[in-house]
Amino acid sequence: MLRMFRTTLIALFALLAGLAMPALAEDGVYRINGGDQLHISVYGEQNLNQDVVVQPDGWVSFPLVGSINALDMTLQDLQAKIAESLRQSQYFPNLTDSEVTVSMLKAMGNSISVIGQVKQPGTFAFDTRLDVMQALSLAGGLTAFAGKDEIKVLRRDPAGKQTAIPFDYSAVEEGESLDSNILLKGGDVVVVPQAGFGF
């Protein structure tokens, strides 16, 4: 009985840990988005321990460093960038990358929107991997008027250019074209048009 309780407890902790993990990009590495809340610290420098919010356009401000565009950086990339900037100042010429720590407080920048012919359109924050079918499920599923074969995922690249990625719900539902059920990224918009009114 005790062993079963212990196993259940371990499984519960693992589940909670998974839910707390920030969302991963398709390469399996988390990349910073606008709205994320970070904690940045420098070893031995209490005045340089700060919580910062990534601006919608990706910029982060930090003392002695100024502003850095962290959009699409990994936490390790930003850590190295801050360490390098501090080394270039007159205050920390011998600082190592490992003396700077960047950690995620809240991955608030990871949200997607589902609009059109779904039962509960809206914007949804996510902290695990999320594909198109899962996003549609979060939105309550398709309405009877949805154009299943005309769904698009709108995505902007870091330069602001938008692309439309087609998604064939019917094919995926039947176990075909599974590669079109892509993992979503923060800022993606899933558009479900009315049948016969695709764009």
mmCIF file of C-alpha atoms in Angstrom:
data_model
loop_
_atom_site.group_PDB
_atom_site.id
_atom_site.type_symbol
_atom_site.label_atom_id
_atom_site.label_comp_id
_atom_site.label_asym_id
_atom_site.label_seq_id
_atom_site.Cartn_x
_atom_site.Cartn_y
_atom_site.Cartn_z
ATOM 1 C CA MET A 1 0.000 0.000 0.000
ATOM 2 C CA LEU A 2 2.831 2.351 0.952
ATOM 3 C CA ARG A 3 4.678 1.518 -2.272
ATOM 4 C CA MET A 4 1.557 2.283 -4.345
ATOM 5 C CA PHE A 5 1.093 5.613 -2.536
ATOM 6 C CA ARG A 6 4.750 6.505 -3.102
ATOM 7 C CA THR A 7 4.500 5.624 -6.821
ATOM 8 C CA THR A 8 1.348 7.737 -7.183
ATOM 9 C CA LEU A 9 3.010 10.646 -5.396
ATOM 10 C CA ILE A 10 6.072 10.483 -7.660
ATOM 11 C CA ALA A 11 3.842 10.393 -10.757
ATOM 12 C CA LEU A 12 1.895 13.409 -9.484
ATOM 13 C CA PHE A 13 5.087 15.412 -8.906
ATOM 14 C CA ALA A 14 6.328 14.486 -12.386
ATOM 15 C CA LEU A 15 3.028 15.664 -13.891
ATOM 16 C CA LEU A 16 3.164 18.958 -12.003
ATOM 17 C CA ALA A 17 6.784 19.476 -13.027
ATOM 18 C CA GLY A 18 5.814 18.893 -16.660
ATOM 19 C CA LEU A 19 3.023 21.445 -16.423
ATOM 20 C CA ALA A 20 5.414 24.001 -14.981
ATOM 21 C CA MET A 21 7.915 23.634 -17.781
ATOM 22 C CA PRO A 22 7.980 26.452 -20.348
ATOM 23 C CA ALA A 23 6.931 25.671 -23.884
ATOM 24 C CA LEU A 24 9.515 24.311 -26.271
ATOM 25 C CA ALA A 25 10.160 25.251 -29.873
ATOM 26 C CA GLU A 26 10.213 22.572 -32.543
ATOM 27 C CA ASP A 27 13.938 22.005 -31.900
ATOM 28 C CA GLY A 28 13.131 21.178 -28.269
ATOM 29 C CA VAL A 29 14.687 24.367 -26.870
ATOM 30 C CA TYR A 30 12.656 27.131 -25.256
ATOM 31 C CA ARG A 31 12.993 30.508 -26.982
ATOM 32 C CA ILE A 32 12.110 33.781 -25.297
ATOM 33 C CA ASN A 33 8.901 35.556 -26.309
ATOM 34 C CA GLY A 34 7.464 38.975 -25.586
ATOM 35 C CA GLY A 35 5.612 38.959 -22.268
ATOM 36 C CA ASP A 36 7.862 36.388 -20.604
ATOM 37 C CA GLN A 37 8.957 37.172 -17.045
ATOM 38 C CA LEU A 38 12.631 36.453 -16.344
ATOM 39 C CA HIS A 39 14.916 36.596 -13.327
ATOM 40 C CA ILE A 40 18.454 37.793 -14.064
ATOM 41 C CA SER A 41 21.198 37.678 -11.460
ATOM 42 C CA VAL A 42 24.960 38.213 -11.303
ATOM 43 C CA TYR A 43 26.889 36.193 -8.739
ATOM 44 C CA GLY A 44 27.905 38.293 -5.739
ATOM 45 C CA GLU A 45 26.119 41.429 -7.012
ATOM 46 C CA GLN A 46 22.888 41.912 -5.083
ATOM 47 C CA ASN A 47 22.079 45.110 -6.985
ATOM 48 C CA LEU A 48 22.065 43.138 -10.233
ATOM 49 C CA ASN A 49 19.463 40.592 -9.153
ATOM 50 C CA GLN A 50 16.278 41.633 -10.927
ATOM 51 C CA ASP A 51 12.982 40.355 -12.267
ATOM 52 C CA VAL A 52 12.365 41.725 -15.753
ATOM 53 C CA VAL A 53 9.508 41.507 -18.241
ATOM 54 C CA VAL A 54 10.287 40.987 -21.914
ATOM 55 C CA GLN A 55 8.616 43.745 -23.911
ATOM 56 C CA PRO A 56 6.166 42.731 -26.681
ATOM 57 C CA ASP A 57 8.848 43.418 -29.323
ATOM 58 C CA GLY A 58 11.385 41.273 -27.465
ATOM 59 C CA TRP A 59 13.510 43.940 -25.774
ATOM 60 C CA VAL A 60 14.886 43.486 -22.239
ATOM 61 C CA SER A 61 16.553 46.206 -20.160
ATOM 62 C CA PHE A 62 19.217 45.463 -17.546
ATOM 63 C CA PRO A 63 21.509 47.751 -15.521
ATOM 64 C CA LEU A 64 24.965 48.429 -17.041
ATOM 65 C CA VAL A 65 23.867 46.548 -20.154
ATOM 66 C CA GLY A 66 21.065 48.679 -21.549
ATOM 67 C CA SER A 67 18.549 47.080 -23.883
ATOM 68 C CA ILE A 68 18.959 43.697 -25.571
ATOM 69 C CA ASN A 69 16.565 42.180 -28.076
ATOM 70 C CA ALA A 70 16.016 38.718 -26.569
ATOM 71 C CA LEU A 71 13.263 37.592 -28.951
ATOM 72 C CA ASP A 72 13.845 33.983 -30.063
ATOM 73 C CA MET A 73 16.987 33.678 -27.901
ATOM 74 C CA THR A 74 17.387 30.735 -25.555
ATOM 75 C CA LEU A 75 17.899 31.492 -21.877
ATOM 76 C CA GLN A 76 21.538 30.462 -22.344
ATOM 77 C CA ASP A 77 21.921 32.825 -25.317
ATOM 78 C CA LEU A 78 20.665 35.758 -23.244
ATOM 79 C CA GLN A 79 22.896 34.763 -20.333
ATOM 80 C CA ALA A 80 25.952 34.824 -22.598
ATOM 81 C CA LYS A 81 24.899 38.120 -24.180
ATOM 82 C CA ILE A 82 24.488 39.817 -20.798
ATOM 83 C CA ALA A 83 27.805 38.426 -19.545
ATOM 84 C CA GLU A 84 29.577 39.697 -22.671
ATOM 85 C CA SER A 85 28.036 43.158 -22.297
ATOM 86 C CA LEU A 86 29.070 43.319 -18.634
ATOM 87 C CA ARG A 87 32.632 42.256 -19.534
ATOM 88 C CA GLN A 88 32.808 45.125 -21.983
ATOM 89 C CA SER A 89 31.955 47.567 -19.203
ATOM 90 C CA GLN A 90 34.669 48.844 -16.884
ATOM 91 C CA TYR A 91 33.090 47.119 -13.875
ATOM 92 C CA PHE A 92 33.276 43.380 -14.702
ATOM 93 C CA PRO A 93 36.190 42.715 -17.096
ATOM 94 C CA ASN A 94 36.763 39.170 -15.759
ATOM 95 C CA LEU A 95 33.145 38.046 -15.442
ATOM 96 C CA THR A 96 32.444 34.530 -16.719
ATOM 97 C CA ASP A 97 29.231 33.416 -18.437
ATOM 98 C CA SER A 98 28.471 31.061 -15.536
ATOM 99 C CA GLU A 99 28.355 33.991 -13.083
ATOM 100 C CA VAL A 100 25.265 35.302 -14.855
ATOM 101 C CA THR A 101 22.007 33.403 -14.400
ATOM 102 C CA VAL A 102 18.863 33.859 -16.478
ATOM 103 C CA SER A 103 15.845 31.845 -15.386
ATOM 104 C CA MET A 104 12.205 31.753 -16.423
ATOM 105 C CA LEU A 105 9.649 32.957 -13.880
ATOM 106 C CA LYS A 106 6.572 32.823 -16.121
ATOM 107 C CA ALA A 107 6.388 31.936 -19.793
ATOM 108 C CA MET A 108 3.620 34.466 -20.375
ATOM 109 C CA GLY A 109 4.687 35.093 -23.952
ATOM 110 C CA ASN A 110 3.461 31.701 -25.061
ATOM 111 C CA SER A 111 -0.094 32.206 -26.181
ATOM 112 C CA ILE A 112 -1.940 31.414 -29.374
ATOM 113 C CA SER A 113 -5.297 32.569 -30.695
ATOM 114 C CA VAL A 114 -8.009 30.482 -32.308
ATOM 115 C CA ILE A 115 -10.613 32.433 -34.258
ATOM 116 C CA GLY A 116 -13.492 31.736 -36.610
ATOM 117 C CA GLN A 117 -15.761 28.704 -36.624
ATOM 118 C CA VAL A 118 -14.884 27.182 -33.252
ATOM 119 C CA LYS A 119 -17.171 26.914 -30.239
ATOM 120 C CA GLN A 120 -15.001 28.979 -27.875
ATOM 121 C CA PRO A 121 -12.712 31.307 -29.857
ATOM 122 C CA GLY A 122 -10.089 33.125 -27.855
ATOM 123 C CA THR A 123 -6.470 33.436 -26.809
ATOM 124 C CA PHE A 124 -4.907 30.565 -24.893
ATOM 125 C CA ALA A 125 -1.671 30.532 -22.897
ATOM 126 C CA PHE A 126 0.252 27.268 -22.943
ATOM 127 C CA ASP A 127 3.229 25.895 -21.054
ATOM 128 C CA THR A 128 3.692 22.562 -22.792
ATOM 129 C CA ARG A 129 4.041 21.574 -26.426
ATOM 130 C CA LEU A 130 0.829 22.378 -28.275
ATOM 131 C CA ASP A 131 -0.156 21.282 -31.769
ATOM 132 C CA VAL A 132 -3.010 22.476 -33.991
ATOM 133 C CA MET A 133 -5.442 19.713 -33.008
ATOM 134 C CA GLN A 134 -4.842 20.425 -29.326
ATOM 135 C CA ALA A 135 -5.408 24.154 -29.887
ATOM 136 C CA LEU A 136 -8.704 23.448 -31.633
ATOM 137 C CA SER A 137 -9.698 21.253 -28.707
ATOM 138 C CA LEU A 138 -8.917 24.095 -26.272
ATOM 139 C CA ALA A 139 -11.278 26.246 -28.341
ATOM 140 C CA GLY A 140 -14.094 23.755 -27.842
ATOM 141 C CA GLY A 141 -13.775 22.082 -31.248
ATOM 142 C CA LEU A 142 -15.173 23.066 -34.627
ATOM 143 C CA THR A 143 -18.703 24.278 -35.247
ATOM 144 C CA ALA A 144 -20.974 22.610 -37.770
ATOM 145 C CA PHE A 145 -20.206 25.446 -40.213
ATOM 146 C CA ALA A 146 -16.403 25.139 -40.127
ATOM 147 C CA GLY A 147 -14.449 24.713 -43.324
ATOM 148 C CA LYS A 148 -12.414 21.741 -42.099
ATOM 149 C CA ASP A 149 -10.166 21.688 -45.147
ATOM 150 C CA GLU A 150 -9.516 25.443 -45.191
ATOM 151 C CA ILE A 151 -7.938 25.992 -41.767
ATOM 152 C CA LYS A 152 -4.771 28.098 -41.690
ATOM 153 C CA VAL A 153 -2.111 28.839 -39.096
ATOM 154 C CA LEU A 154 -0.886 32.427 -39.382
ATOM 155 C CA ARG A 155 2.700 32.885 -38.189
ATOM 156 C CA ARG A 156 5.075 35.847 -38.143
ATOM 157 C CA ASP A 157 8.835 35.465 -38.341
ATOM 158 C CA PRO A 158 11.171 37.669 -36.230
ATOM 159 C CA ALA A 159 11.226 40.226 -39.075
ATOM 160 C CA GLY A 160 7.427 40.551 -38.903
ATOM 161 C CA LYS A 161 6.667 38.754 -42.176
ATOM 162 C CA GLN A 162 3.502 36.679 -41.948
ATOM 163 C CA THR A 163 2.959 33.314 -43.582
ATOM 164 C CA ALA A 164 -0.152 31.116 -43.773
ATOM 165 C CA ILE A 165 0.395 27.412 -43.091
ATOM 166 C CA PRO A 166 -2.452 25.180 -44.364
ATOM 167 C CA PHE A 167 -3.990 22.573 -42.066
ATOM 168 C CA ASP A 168 -6.362 19.877 -43.350
ATOM 169 C CA TYR A 169 -8.441 18.840 -40.354
ATOM 170 C CA SER A 170 -10.269 16.066 -42.183
ATOM 171 C CA ALA A 171 -7.046 14.399 -43.313
ATOM 172 C CA VAL A 172 -5.476 14.529 -39.852
ATOM 173 C CA GLU A 173 -8.711 13.255 -38.313
ATOM 174 C CA GLU A 174 -8.458 10.220 -40.594
ATOM 175 C CA GLY A 175 -4.812 9.633 -39.661
ATOM 176 C CA GLU A 176 -3.389 11.162 -42.838
ATOM 177 C CA SER A 177 -1.118 14.199 -43.387
ATOM 178 C CA LEU A 178 -0.071 14.009 -39.738
ATOM 179 C CA ASP A 179 2.982 16.168 -40.456
ATOM 180 C CA SER A 180 0.614 19.107 -41.008
ATOM 181 C CA ASN A 181 -0.395 18.920 -37.320
ATOM 182 C CA ILE A 182 2.514 21.189 -36.466
ATOM 183 C CA LEU A 183 3.651 22.390 -33.051
ATOM 184 C CA LEU A 184 2.475 25.948 -32.506
ATOM 185 C CA LYS A 185 4.652 28.869 -31.483
ATOM 186 C CA GLY A 186 3.777 31.839 -29.308
ATOM 187 C CA GLY A 187 1.863 34.402 -31.360
ATOM 188 C CA ASP A 188 0.413 31.917 -33.858
ATOM 189 C CA VAL A 189 -3.207 32.438 -34.916
ATOM 190 C CA VAL A 190 -5.323 29.451 -35.974
ATOM 191 C CA VAL A 191 -8.022 30.627 -38.373
ATOM 192 C CA VAL A 192 -11.057 28.409 -38.974
ATOM 193 C CA PRO A 193 -13.159 29.922 -41.791
ATOM 194 C CA GLN A 194 -16.762 29.129 -42.576
ATOM 195 C CA ALA A 195 -17.110 26.357 -45.124
ATOM 196 C CA GLY A 196 -16.945 27.765 -48.626
ATOM 197 C CA PHE A 197 -15.428 31.043 -47.455
ATOM 198 C CA GLY A 198 -11.730 30.177 -47.326
ATOM 199 C CA PHE A 199 -9.122 32.882 -47.804
#
